Short mmCIF file of C-alpha atoms in Angstrom, two decimals:
data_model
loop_
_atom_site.label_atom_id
_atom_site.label_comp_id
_atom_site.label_asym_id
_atom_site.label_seq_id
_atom_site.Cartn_x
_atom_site.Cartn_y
_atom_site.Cartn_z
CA UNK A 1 36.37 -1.34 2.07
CA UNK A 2 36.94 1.63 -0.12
CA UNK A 3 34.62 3.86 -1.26
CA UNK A 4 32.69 2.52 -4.58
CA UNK A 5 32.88 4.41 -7.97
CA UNK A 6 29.51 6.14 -8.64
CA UNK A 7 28.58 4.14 -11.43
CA UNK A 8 29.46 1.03 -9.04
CA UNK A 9 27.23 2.25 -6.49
CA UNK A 10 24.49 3.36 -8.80
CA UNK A 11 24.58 -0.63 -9.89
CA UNK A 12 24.28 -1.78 -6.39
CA UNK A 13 21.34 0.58 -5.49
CA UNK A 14 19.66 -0.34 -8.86
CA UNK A 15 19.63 -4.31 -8.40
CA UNK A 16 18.57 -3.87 -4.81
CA UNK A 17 15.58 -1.60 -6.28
CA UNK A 18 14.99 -3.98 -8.66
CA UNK A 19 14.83 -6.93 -6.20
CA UNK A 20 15.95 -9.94 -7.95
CA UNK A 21 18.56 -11.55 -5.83
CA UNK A 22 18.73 -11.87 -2.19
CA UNK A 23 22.08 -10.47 0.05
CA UNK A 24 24.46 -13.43 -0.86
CA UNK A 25 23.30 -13.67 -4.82
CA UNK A 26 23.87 -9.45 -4.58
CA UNK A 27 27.39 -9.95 -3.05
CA UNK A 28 28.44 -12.36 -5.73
CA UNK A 29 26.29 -10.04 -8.64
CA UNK A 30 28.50 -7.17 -7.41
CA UNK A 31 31.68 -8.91 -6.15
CA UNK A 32 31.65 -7.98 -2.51
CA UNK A 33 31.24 -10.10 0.47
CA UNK A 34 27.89 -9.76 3.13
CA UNK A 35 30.55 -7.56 5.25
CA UNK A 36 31.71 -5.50 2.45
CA UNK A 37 28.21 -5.05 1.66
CA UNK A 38 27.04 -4.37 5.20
CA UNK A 39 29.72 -1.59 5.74
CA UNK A 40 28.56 0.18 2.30
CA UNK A 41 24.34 0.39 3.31
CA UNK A 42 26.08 1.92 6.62
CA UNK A 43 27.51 4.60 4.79
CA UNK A 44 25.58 7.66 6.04
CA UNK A 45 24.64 8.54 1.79
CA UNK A 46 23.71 5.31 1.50
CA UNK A 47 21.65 4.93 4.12
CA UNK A 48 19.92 8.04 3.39
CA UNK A 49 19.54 7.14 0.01
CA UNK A 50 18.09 3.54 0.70
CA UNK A 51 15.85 4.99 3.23
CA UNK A 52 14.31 7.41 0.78
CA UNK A 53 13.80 4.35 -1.96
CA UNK A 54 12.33 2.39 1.10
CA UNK A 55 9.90 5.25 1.42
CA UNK A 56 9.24 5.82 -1.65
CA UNK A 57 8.17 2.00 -2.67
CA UNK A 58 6.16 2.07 0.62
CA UNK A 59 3.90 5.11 -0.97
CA UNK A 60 4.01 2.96 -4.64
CA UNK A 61 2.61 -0.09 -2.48
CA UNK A 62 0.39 2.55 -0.60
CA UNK A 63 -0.89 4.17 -3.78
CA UNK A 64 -1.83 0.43 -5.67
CA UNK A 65 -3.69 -0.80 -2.66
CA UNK A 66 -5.53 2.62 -2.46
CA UNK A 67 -6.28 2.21 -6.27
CA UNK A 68 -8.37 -1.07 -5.52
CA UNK A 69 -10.02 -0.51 -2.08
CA UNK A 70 -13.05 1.32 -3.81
CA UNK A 71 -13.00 -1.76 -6.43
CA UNK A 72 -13.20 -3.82 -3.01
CA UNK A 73 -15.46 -1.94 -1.13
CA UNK A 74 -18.20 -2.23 -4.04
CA UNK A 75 -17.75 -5.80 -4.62
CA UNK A 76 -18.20 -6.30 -0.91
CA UNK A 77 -21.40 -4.57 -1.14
CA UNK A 78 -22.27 -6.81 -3.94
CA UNK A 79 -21.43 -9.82 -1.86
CA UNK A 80 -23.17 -8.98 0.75
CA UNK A 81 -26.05 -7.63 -1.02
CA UNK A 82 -26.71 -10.92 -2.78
CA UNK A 83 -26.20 -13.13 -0.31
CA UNK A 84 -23.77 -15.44 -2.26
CA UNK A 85 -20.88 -14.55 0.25
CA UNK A 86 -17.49 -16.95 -0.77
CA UNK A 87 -15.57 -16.27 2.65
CA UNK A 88 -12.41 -16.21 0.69
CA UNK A 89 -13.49 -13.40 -1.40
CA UNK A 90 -14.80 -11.76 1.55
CA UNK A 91 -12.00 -11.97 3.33
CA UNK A 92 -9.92 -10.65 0.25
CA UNK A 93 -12.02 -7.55 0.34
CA UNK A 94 -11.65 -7.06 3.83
CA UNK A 95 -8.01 -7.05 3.86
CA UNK A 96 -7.80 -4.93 0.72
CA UNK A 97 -9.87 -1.99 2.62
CA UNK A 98 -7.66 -2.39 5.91
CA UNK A 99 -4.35 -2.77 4.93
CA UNK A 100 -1.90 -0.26 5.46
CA UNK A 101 1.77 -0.19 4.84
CA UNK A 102 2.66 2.62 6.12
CA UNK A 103 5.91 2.70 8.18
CA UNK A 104 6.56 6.22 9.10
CA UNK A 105 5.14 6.80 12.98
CA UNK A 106 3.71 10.06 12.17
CA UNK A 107 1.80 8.12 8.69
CA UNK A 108 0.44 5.91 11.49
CA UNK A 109 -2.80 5.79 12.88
CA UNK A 110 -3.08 6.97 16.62
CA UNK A 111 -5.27 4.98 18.79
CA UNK A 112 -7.54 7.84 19.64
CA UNK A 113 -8.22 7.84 15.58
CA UNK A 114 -7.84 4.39 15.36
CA UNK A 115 -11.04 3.95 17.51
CA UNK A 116 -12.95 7.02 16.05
CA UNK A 117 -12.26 5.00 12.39
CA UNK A 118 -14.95 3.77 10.78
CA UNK A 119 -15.41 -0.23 11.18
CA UNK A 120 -16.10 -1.71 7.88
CA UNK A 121 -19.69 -2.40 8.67
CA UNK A 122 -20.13 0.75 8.96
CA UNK A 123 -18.26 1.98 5.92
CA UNK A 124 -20.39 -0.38 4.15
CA UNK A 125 -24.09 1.16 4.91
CA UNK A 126 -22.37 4.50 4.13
CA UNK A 127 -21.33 3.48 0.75
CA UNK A 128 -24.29 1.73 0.58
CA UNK A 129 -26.38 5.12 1.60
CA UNK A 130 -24.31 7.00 -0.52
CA UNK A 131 -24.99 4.20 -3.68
CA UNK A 132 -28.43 4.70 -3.04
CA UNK A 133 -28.56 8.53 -3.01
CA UNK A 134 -26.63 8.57 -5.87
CA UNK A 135 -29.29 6.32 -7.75
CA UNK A 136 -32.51 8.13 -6.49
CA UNK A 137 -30.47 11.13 -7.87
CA UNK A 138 -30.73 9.67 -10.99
CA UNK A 139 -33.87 8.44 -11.61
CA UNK A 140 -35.12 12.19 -10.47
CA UNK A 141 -32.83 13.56 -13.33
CA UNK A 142 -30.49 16.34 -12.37
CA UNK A 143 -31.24 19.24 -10.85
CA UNK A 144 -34.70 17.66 -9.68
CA UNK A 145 -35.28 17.65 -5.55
CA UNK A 146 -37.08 14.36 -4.59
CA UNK A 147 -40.47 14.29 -3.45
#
């Protein structure tokens, strides 16, 4: 297969970005075949170039789930607090504070630090310390010490 024109292989890299048809629904999108297609992600600039949009949608994905795992941790104080535990939601907020997508190995989590981590029960009566510090704080107004 030759070479494809720029604007060709700016096409290709966007619909693969943009995820909306699998390899055989991409060939036919772009008029290739799977080998055609195989041979051009091979390409040493492509690969490079897919590699970097792989890691860059891994830190998007990475970012998003960080955004919510405080939103997660709190409600699974609340849950807990009250009692009125749904398993599913617990669950959900459980896998929201553990997931990780990271791929890279040095973005990984060693298993020395992986046991020094925090388990989540313990993450909880921190947050939970840390909640209610932050509320005797308040009802001693600021820069009041508490007696």
């Amino acid at each position: 297969m030759s070479r494809l024109s720029k604007r060709r292989n700016l096409e290709l890299l966007s619909s693969i970005v943009k995820g909306r048809f699998g390899l055989e629904e991409l060939c036919v999108e772009h008029r290739m075949n799977l080998e055609q297609l195989a041979r051009w992600a091979l390409q040493p600039s492509t690969a490079r170039t897919l590699e970097g949009l792989r890691r860059l949608a891994d830190i998007r994905t990475q970012m998003v789930i960080s955004r919510y795992r405080a939103h997660a941790a709190a409600r699974l104080i609340e849950l807990t607090a009250d009692g009125d535990m749904p398993e599913t939601a617990r669950k959900s907020c459980v896998d929201l504070l553990t997931t990780n997508v990271a791929r890279d190995e040095e973005a990984e989590m060693s298993e020395v630090e992986f046991e020094n981590a925090l388990s989540v029960g313990e993450l909880r009566e921190l947050l939970v310390s840390e909640g209610s510090q932050t509320a005797e704080e308040t009802d001693q107004g600021p820069g009041k010490e508490a007696v």
